[in-house]
Amino acid sequence: LGLHLANSANAPSWARFADRFPWLLANVGGGLLCALISAQYESLLEVALVLALFIPVVLAVSESVSMQSTTLTLEGIVTGLSPKLGAALLREFKVAVMLGAMCGGLVGGIAFVWQGQALVALTIGVSILMSMLTACLMGVALPSLVHHLRLDPNVAAGPVTLALVDVATLRLFFNIGGQL
């Protein structure tokens, strides 16, 4: 999550700030990249404003599933029980397909009932499925990469993964939405 638990218990406020703030910059950077991506799709949002209503839910489910995958990967690294990268990616891919299909179907169905637009509902459902697949795989791959580079995956993986997942999710969402 971007902090060292062992260092924060008795540390002064300034040290706790210095430990946490650099990792929050990953989220700020990701958010600013998402704002730039959104600006590139301004004309799409003018035509299909309803898509903008669902950006928060698309980002939220992607972030959540990436943190679940990241947590499981970190647990495997710490315990030494993590499967090889290919096996871990395949395992999470299978789960991500089910999670993405259910969340995408649910939110897409709600979008259809609410807005009555089948193409918009399909766009939202497919976007959620694809973004959750991407987020799950990034949640495995990024902590594994950070660990392989002999950096602390417990600190770096969460904020970096979240920022990259947000950017990838928004790009997928708008690209799929652009096919309307």
PDB file of C-alpha atoms in Angstrom:
ATOM      1  CA  LEU A   1       0.000   0.000   0.000  1.00  0.00           C
ATOM      2  CA  GLY A   2       3.011   2.263  -0.070  1.00  0.00           C
ATOM      3  CA  LEU A   3       4.214   2.202   3.502  1.00  0.00           C
ATOM      4  CA  HIS A   4       6.503   0.266   5.815  1.00  0.00           C
ATOM      5  CA  LEU A   5       4.462  -0.955   8.784  1.00  0.00           C
ATOM      6  CA  ALA A   6       7.509  -1.729  10.896  1.00  0.00           C
ATOM      7  CA  ASN A   7       8.853   1.812  10.470  1.00  0.00           C
ATOM      8  CA  SER A   8       5.635   3.656  11.158  1.00  0.00           C
ATOM      9  CA  ALA A   9       4.654   2.483  14.643  1.00  0.00           C
ATOM     10  CA  ASN A  10       6.953   4.715  16.678  1.00  0.00           C
ATOM     11  CA  ALA A  11       8.303   7.042  14.007  1.00  0.00           C
ATOM     12  CA  PRO A  12       7.753  10.786  14.202  1.00  0.00           C
ATOM     13  CA  SER A  13       5.126  12.312  11.947  1.00  0.00           C
ATOM     14  CA  TRP A  14       7.693  13.685   9.481  1.00  0.00           C
ATOM     15  CA  ALA A  15       9.260  10.228   8.993  1.00  0.00           C
ATOM     16  CA  ARG A  16       5.848   8.635   8.484  1.00  0.00           C
ATOM     17  CA  PHE A  17       5.015  11.329   5.947  1.00  0.00           C
ATOM     18  CA  ALA A  18       8.319  10.803   4.118  1.00  0.00           C
ATOM     19  CA  ASP A  19       7.672   7.047   4.016  1.00  0.00           C
ATOM     20  CA  ARG A  20       4.200   7.389   2.535  1.00  0.00           C
ATOM     21  CA  PHE A  21       4.177  10.485   0.345  1.00  0.00           C
ATOM     22  CA  PRO A  22       6.435   9.259  -2.496  1.00  0.00           C
ATOM     23  CA  TRP A  23       4.099   6.322  -3.100  1.00  0.00           C
ATOM     24  CA  LEU A  24       1.065   8.568  -3.161  1.00  0.00           C
ATOM     25  CA  LEU A  25       2.765  10.384  -6.017  1.00  0.00           C
ATOM     26  CA  ALA A  26       2.277   7.200  -8.057  1.00  0.00           C
ATOM     27  CA  ASN A  27      -1.478   7.624  -7.541  1.00  0.00           C
ATOM     28  CA  VAL A  28      -1.306  11.343  -8.344  1.00  0.00           C
ATOM     29  CA  GLY A  29       0.657  10.568 -11.502  1.00  0.00           C
ATOM     30  CA  GLY A  30      -1.814   7.852 -12.492  1.00  0.00           C
ATOM     31  CA  GLY A  31      -4.736  10.195 -11.866  1.00  0.00           C
ATOM     32  CA  LEU A  32      -3.176  12.918 -13.984  1.00  0.00           C
ATOM     33  CA  LEU A  33      -2.527  10.425 -16.785  1.00  0.00           C
ATOM     34  CA  CYS A  34      -6.190   9.376 -16.546  1.00  0.00           C
ATOM     35  CA  ALA A  35      -7.227  13.025 -16.839  1.00  0.00           C
ATOM     36  CA  LEU A  36      -5.101  13.369 -19.990  1.00  0.00           C
ATOM     37  CA  ILE A  37      -6.585  10.161 -21.413  1.00  0.00           C
ATOM     38  CA  SER A  38     -10.108  11.421 -20.658  1.00  0.00           C
ATOM     39  CA  ALA A  39      -9.335  14.682 -22.441  1.00  0.00           C
ATOM     40  CA  GLN A  40      -8.366  12.699 -25.556  1.00  0.00           C
ATOM     41  CA  TYR A  41     -11.861  11.181 -25.572  1.00  0.00           C
ATOM     42  CA  GLU A  42     -13.789  14.374 -24.912  1.00  0.00           C
ATOM     43  CA  SER A  43     -15.716  14.087 -28.178  1.00  0.00           C
ATOM     44  CA  LEU A  44     -16.772  10.518 -27.304  1.00  0.00           C
ATOM     45  CA  LEU A  45     -18.001  11.668 -23.903  1.00  0.00           C
ATOM     46  CA  GLU A  46     -20.014  14.462 -25.540  1.00  0.00           C
ATOM     47  CA  VAL A  47     -21.788  11.913 -27.742  1.00  0.00           C
ATOM     48  CA  ALA A  48     -22.134   9.161 -25.133  1.00  0.00           C
ATOM     49  CA  LEU A  49     -22.235  11.059 -21.852  1.00  0.00           C
ATOM     50  CA  VAL A  50     -23.724   8.006 -20.165  1.00  0.00           C
ATOM     51  CA  LEU A  51     -20.280   6.354 -20.363  1.00  0.00           C
ATOM     52  CA  ALA A  52     -18.905   8.993 -17.998  1.00  0.00           C
ATOM     53  CA  LEU A  53     -21.437   7.915 -15.371  1.00  0.00           C
ATOM     54  CA  PHE A  54     -19.850   4.471 -15.220  1.00  0.00           C
ATOM     55  CA  ILE A  55     -16.161   5.460 -15.083  1.00  0.00           C
ATOM     56  CA  PRO A  56     -16.042   5.246 -11.269  1.00  0.00           C
ATOM     57  CA  VAL A  57     -17.446   1.708 -11.145  1.00  0.00           C
ATOM     58  CA  VAL A  58     -15.183   0.487 -13.969  1.00  0.00           C
ATOM     59  CA  LEU A  59     -12.129   1.904 -12.179  1.00  0.00           C
ATOM     60  CA  ALA A  60     -13.263   0.640  -8.763  1.00  0.00           C
ATOM     61  CA  VAL A  61     -13.701  -2.999  -9.785  1.00  0.00           C
ATOM     62  CA  SER A  62     -10.414  -2.992 -11.684  1.00  0.00           C
ATOM     63  CA  GLU A  63      -8.535  -1.476  -8.757  1.00  0.00           C
ATOM     64  CA  SER A  64     -10.115  -3.935  -6.338  1.00  0.00           C
ATOM     65  CA  VAL A  65      -9.289  -7.009  -8.380  1.00  0.00           C
ATOM     66  CA  SER A  66      -5.738  -5.792  -8.974  1.00  0.00           C
ATOM     67  CA  MET A  67      -5.234  -5.370  -5.226  1.00  0.00           C
ATOM     68  CA  GLN A  68      -6.652  -8.849  -4.612  1.00  0.00           C
ATOM     69  CA  SER A  69      -4.212 -10.345  -7.125  1.00  0.00           C
ATOM     70  CA  THR A  70      -1.370  -8.236  -5.768  1.00  0.00           C
ATOM     71  CA  THR A  71      -2.096  -9.344  -2.208  1.00  0.00           C
ATOM     72  CA  LEU A  72      -2.174 -13.015  -3.196  1.00  0.00           C
ATOM     73  CA  THR A  73       1.060 -12.622  -5.144  1.00  0.00           C
ATOM     74  CA  LEU A  74       2.789 -10.847  -2.265  1.00  0.00           C
ATOM     75  CA  GLU A  75       1.617 -13.537   0.139  1.00  0.00           C
ATOM     76  CA  GLY A  76       3.127 -16.171  -2.148  1.00  0.00           C
ATOM     77  CA  ILE A  77       6.408 -14.260  -2.350  1.00  0.00           C
ATOM     78  CA  VAL A  78       6.616 -13.825   1.428  1.00  0.00           C
ATOM     79  CA  THR A  79       5.738 -17.438   2.227  1.00  0.00           C
ATOM     80  CA  GLY A  80       7.819 -18.835  -0.611  1.00  0.00           C
ATOM     81  CA  LEU A  81       4.753 -20.713  -1.858  1.00  0.00           C
ATOM     82  CA  SER A  82       4.154 -18.680  -4.992  1.00  0.00           C
ATOM     83  CA  PRO A  83       3.828 -20.743  -8.154  1.00  0.00           C
ATOM     84  CA  LYS A  84       5.946 -19.978 -11.189  1.00  0.00           C
ATOM     85  CA  LEU A  85       4.885 -16.805 -12.965  1.00  0.00           C
ATOM     86  CA  GLY A  86       3.147 -18.603 -15.842  1.00  0.00           C
ATOM     87  CA  ALA A  87       1.113 -20.773 -13.471  1.00  0.00           C
ATOM     88  CA  ALA A  88       0.210 -17.782 -11.305  1.00  0.00           C
ATOM     89  CA  LEU A  89      -0.905 -15.789 -14.348  1.00  0.00           C
ATOM     90  CA  LEU A  90      -3.023 -18.692 -15.615  1.00  0.00           C
ATOM     91  CA  ARG A  91      -4.615 -19.192 -12.195  1.00  0.00           C
ATOM     92  CA  GLU A  92      -5.538 -15.504 -11.913  1.00  0.00           C
ATOM     93  CA  PHE A  93      -6.684 -15.367 -15.550  1.00  0.00           C
ATOM     94  CA  LYS A  94      -9.240 -18.106 -14.881  1.00  0.00           C
ATOM     95  CA  VAL A  95     -10.563 -16.292 -11.817  1.00  0.00           C
ATOM     96  CA  ALA A  96     -10.519 -12.942 -13.628  1.00  0.00           C
ATOM     97  CA  VAL A  97     -12.673 -14.309 -16.446  1.00  0.00           C
ATOM     98  CA  MET A  98     -15.324 -15.372 -13.947  1.00  0.00           C
ATOM     99  CA  LEU A  99     -15.116 -12.168 -11.893  1.00  0.00           C
ATOM    100  CA  GLY A 100     -15.092  -9.972 -14.990  1.00  0.00           C
ATOM    101  CA  ALA A 101     -18.006 -11.790 -16.619  1.00  0.00           C
ATOM    102  CA  MET A 102     -20.131 -11.556 -13.478  1.00  0.00           C
ATOM    103  CA  CYS A 103     -19.287  -7.920 -12.661  1.00  0.00           C
ATOM    104  CA  GLY A 104     -19.503  -6.878 -16.312  1.00  0.00           C
ATOM    105  CA  GLY A 105     -22.818  -8.663 -16.751  1.00  0.00           C
ATOM    106  CA  LEU A 106     -24.218  -7.183 -13.563  1.00  0.00           C
ATOM    107  CA  VAL A 107     -23.167  -3.587 -14.240  1.00  0.00           C
ATOM    108  CA  GLY A 108     -23.969  -3.865 -17.960  1.00  0.00           C
ATOM    109  CA  GLY A 109     -27.425  -5.208 -17.064  1.00  0.00           C
ATOM    110  CA  ILE A 110     -28.014  -2.357 -14.659  1.00  0.00           C
ATOM    111  CA  ALA A 111     -26.849   0.119 -17.300  1.00  0.00           C
ATOM    112  CA  PHE A 112     -29.314  -1.375 -19.787  1.00  0.00           C
ATOM    113  CA  VAL A 113     -32.250  -1.262 -17.362  1.00  0.00           C
ATOM    114  CA  TRP A 114     -31.355   2.278 -16.323  1.00  0.00           C
ATOM    115  CA  GLN A 115     -30.493   3.774 -19.719  1.00  0.00           C
ATOM    116  CA  GLY A 116     -32.203   1.392 -22.160  1.00  0.00           C
ATOM    117  CA  GLN A 117     -29.248   1.474 -24.553  1.00  0.00           C
ATOM    118  CA  ALA A 118     -27.988  -1.993 -25.482  1.00  0.00           C
ATOM    119  CA  LEU A 119     -24.737  -0.778 -27.082  1.00  0.00           C
ATOM    120  CA  VAL A 120     -23.839   1.295 -24.038  1.00  0.00           C
ATOM    121  CA  ALA A 121     -24.622  -1.628 -21.723  1.00  0.00           C
ATOM    122  CA  LEU A 122     -22.531  -3.980 -23.858  1.00  0.00           C
ATOM    123  CA  THR A 123     -19.665  -1.480 -23.930  1.00  0.00           C
ATOM    124  CA  ILE A 124     -19.712  -1.186 -20.161  1.00  0.00           C
ATOM    125  CA  GLY A 125     -19.947  -4.946 -19.612  1.00  0.00           C
ATOM    126  CA  VAL A 126     -17.143  -5.783 -22.053  1.00  0.00           C
ATOM    127  CA  SER A 127     -15.010  -2.959 -20.677  1.00  0.00           C
ATOM    128  CA  ILE A 128     -15.353  -4.311 -17.162  1.00  0.00           C
ATOM    129  CA  LEU A 129     -14.506  -7.835 -18.294  1.00  0.00           C
ATOM    130  CA  MET A 130     -11.421  -6.707 -20.219  1.00  0.00           C
ATOM    131  CA  SER A 131     -10.225  -4.289 -17.558  1.00  0.00           C
ATOM    132  CA  MET A 132     -10.599  -6.892 -14.815  1.00  0.00           C
ATOM    133  CA  LEU A 133      -8.596  -9.380 -16.865  1.00  0.00           C
ATOM    134  CA  THR A 134      -5.888  -6.790 -17.372  1.00  0.00           C
ATOM    135  CA  ALA A 135      -5.946  -5.725 -13.729  1.00  0.00           C
ATOM    136  CA  CYS A 136      -5.706  -9.291 -12.429  1.00  0.00           C
ATOM    137  CA  LEU A 137      -2.748 -10.058 -14.638  1.00  0.00           C
ATOM    138  CA  MET A 138      -1.021  -6.811 -13.701  1.00  0.00           C
ATOM    139  CA  GLY A 139      -1.649  -7.631 -10.041  1.00  0.00           C
ATOM    140  CA  VAL A 140       0.431 -10.777 -10.510  1.00  0.00           C
ATOM    141  CA  ALA A 141       3.041  -9.514 -12.958  1.00  0.00           C
ATOM    142  CA  LEU A 142       4.010  -6.193 -11.376  1.00  0.00           C
ATOM    143  CA  PRO A 143       4.794  -7.428  -7.845  1.00  0.00           C
ATOM    144  CA  SER A 144       6.643 -10.364  -9.372  1.00  0.00           C
ATOM    145  CA  LEU A 145       8.703  -7.968 -11.493  1.00  0.00           C
ATOM    146  CA  VAL A 146       9.449  -5.705  -8.528  1.00  0.00           C
ATOM    147  CA  HIS A 147      10.526  -8.759  -6.502  1.00  0.00           C
ATOM    148  CA  HIS A 148      12.662 -10.011  -9.398  1.00  0.00           C
ATOM    149  CA  LEU A 149      14.401  -6.614  -9.493  1.00  0.00           C
ATOM    150  CA  ARG A 150      15.210  -7.146  -5.791  1.00  0.00           C
ATOM    151  CA  LEU A 151      13.096  -4.194  -4.698  1.00  0.00           C
ATOM    152  CA  ASP A 152      10.542  -4.344  -1.914  1.00  0.00           C
ATOM    153  CA  PRO A 153       7.338  -5.564  -3.584  1.00  0.00           C
ATOM    154  CA  ASN A 154       5.340  -4.909  -0.413  1.00  0.00           C
ATOM    155  CA  VAL A 155       5.857  -1.178  -0.770  1.00  0.00           C
ATOM    156  CA  ALA A 156       6.168  -0.593  -4.500  1.00  0.00           C
ATOM    157  CA  ALA A 157       3.655  -3.051  -5.933  1.00  0.00           C
ATOM    158  CA  GLY A 158       0.444  -1.555  -4.526  1.00  0.00           C
ATOM    159  CA  PRO A 159       0.710   2.113  -5.563  1.00  0.00           C
ATOM    160  CA  VAL A 160       2.462   1.378  -8.843  1.00  0.00           C
ATOM    161  CA  THR A 161      -0.007  -1.366  -9.729  1.00  0.00           C
ATOM    162  CA  LEU A 162      -3.006   0.842  -8.906  1.00  0.00           C
ATOM    163  CA  ALA A 163      -1.725   3.719 -11.014  1.00  0.00           C
ATOM    164  CA  LEU A 164      -0.957   1.504 -14.008  1.00  0.00           C
ATOM    165  CA  VAL A 165      -4.257  -0.363 -13.684  1.00  0.00           C
ATOM    166  CA  ASP A 166      -6.169   2.941 -13.670  1.00  0.00           C
ATOM    167  CA  VAL A 167      -4.421   4.077 -16.844  1.00  0.00           C
ATOM    168  CA  ALA A 168      -4.913   0.723 -18.605  1.00  0.00           C
ATOM    169  CA  THR A 169      -8.554   0.495 -17.505  1.00  0.00           C
ATOM    170  CA  LEU A 170      -9.452   3.957 -18.695  1.00  0.00           C
ATOM    171  CA  ARG A 171      -7.697   3.412 -22.017  1.00  0.00           C
ATOM    172  CA  LEU A 172      -9.581   0.126 -22.519  1.00  0.00           C
ATOM    173  CA  PHE A 173     -12.886   1.691 -21.514  1.00  0.00           C
ATOM    174  CA  PHE A 174     -12.571   4.566 -23.948  1.00  0.00           C
ATOM    175  CA  ASN A 175     -11.252   2.439 -26.786  1.00  0.00           C
ATOM    176  CA  ILE A 176     -14.126  -0.003 -26.422  1.00  0.00           C
ATOM    177  CA  GLY A 177     -16.562   2.892 -25.987  1.00  0.00           C
ATOM    178  CA  GLY A 178     -15.215   4.465 -29.170  1.00  0.00           C
ATOM    179  CA  GLN A 179     -16.569   1.473 -31.087  1.00  0.00           C
ATOM    180  CA  LEU A 180     -20.174   2.545 -30.342  1.00  0.00           C
TER     181      LEU A 180
END
